[in-house]
Amino acid sequence: MQRLATICVGNPEDVPKVRSRLIELGLWLNELGGSSMSAFEVSGVSGRINVQDIREIPGISEVLTQRDITPLLSKLSGKPVRLMESCTLGSDLPPVLFAGPCSVESEGMLDEIGAAVATAGGKFLRGGAYKPRTSPYSFHGVGEKGLHWLRAVAEKYKLGVVTEVLSEDDVAVVGAYADLIQVGSRNMQNFALLKKVGALGKSVLLKRGMASNLEEWKLGAEHLLFDGAKDVVFCERGIRGFTETTRNLLDLQAVADLSLAQGFPVMVDPSHASGRRDLILPMTMASLASGAHAIMVEVHPCPAKAKSDGPQALGLSELVELGAAMGCLSS
Ligand code: PEP
Ligand code: MN
């Protein structure tokens, strides 16, 4: 699918017929040239146009499209992404809830959380066993045993596992435990890591770099697909802003553009976007209204005692309220 095309009409007498047909196809037109006008620039109202439909209009001599810099990703446009038997992301499907702790701390806390995720109607358990931390003095995760606990708890509550891989050295072990491999914001353009993750042939959750534009983000996804990833789900987690009242700025326009206009699978992480548990519910609703297919949130049985990101973690009952607000409880 292309977003813009230039259409040349061979004979100026055909211009009125071509114009009406383009309007019938629901396209926005910009008529190029002067009185001898015989070209149009068109764009889809929803951001997408079907070039084949245009080529079939009698009188058109040429259709020039933008060069597609993400050909593998473009092929996935409009297609639902099946992550597990019970979990598919797509535009006509109910929104999906992913939840779990920021860091996996112990098997016991994960079990409490897994039960709450299932009660809330969530489909995936999240949690970091390997944690990227700004300070070298912060908690960096429990490592491989955390992956083992994630798998065991997810099996118990019939959930999928999404967890972050930080290092090229850990790609194989994370791939062995996770249903969806998370590449974090700080690694969105770590091309050596993307290459190894792609080669696993699994579905990948690609979080947006905190200062990356959409083209860079899509090219990160193209790297993963080029190297063999099965699917890529985009995760908007906020970009660097100037306000100190929230951790980041949630870019809902990027969500709407990638999801509604371009047809790609999009998740929103309002926890890392806002850094505040009181904003999770309103930002979830705004994200769903903007076309998000899934929401991923952090949760902890006792947020005040969390080893990382406590201020943004929901309590267990708040998670169930979020699941209810998203309409997940009965699905
Ligand atoms: C996370 O989801 O655990 C995380 C570290 O997020 P981000 O990469 O978006 O900062
Ligand atoms: Mn976190």
Tab-separated table of C-alpha atoms in Angstrom, residues 1 68 70-79 264:
chain	number	residue	atom	x	y	z
A	1	MET	CA	0.000	0.000	0.000
A	68	ASP	CA	9.021	2.190	-0.598
A	70	THR	CA	10.390	-0.641	3.990
A	71	PRO	CA	9.214	-3.242	1.434
A	72	LEU	CA	9.044	-6.185	3.874
A	73	LEU	CA	7.165	-4.189	6.488
A	74	SER	CA	4.771	-2.795	3.887
A	75	LYS	CA	3.684	-6.325	2.977
A	76	LEU	CA	2.433	-6.758	6.557
A	77	SER	CA	0.159	-3.703	6.354
A	78	GLY	CA	-3.453	-4.533	7.164
A	79	LYS	CA	-2.641	-8.082	8.291
A	264	PHE	CA	0.571	-1.785	11.274
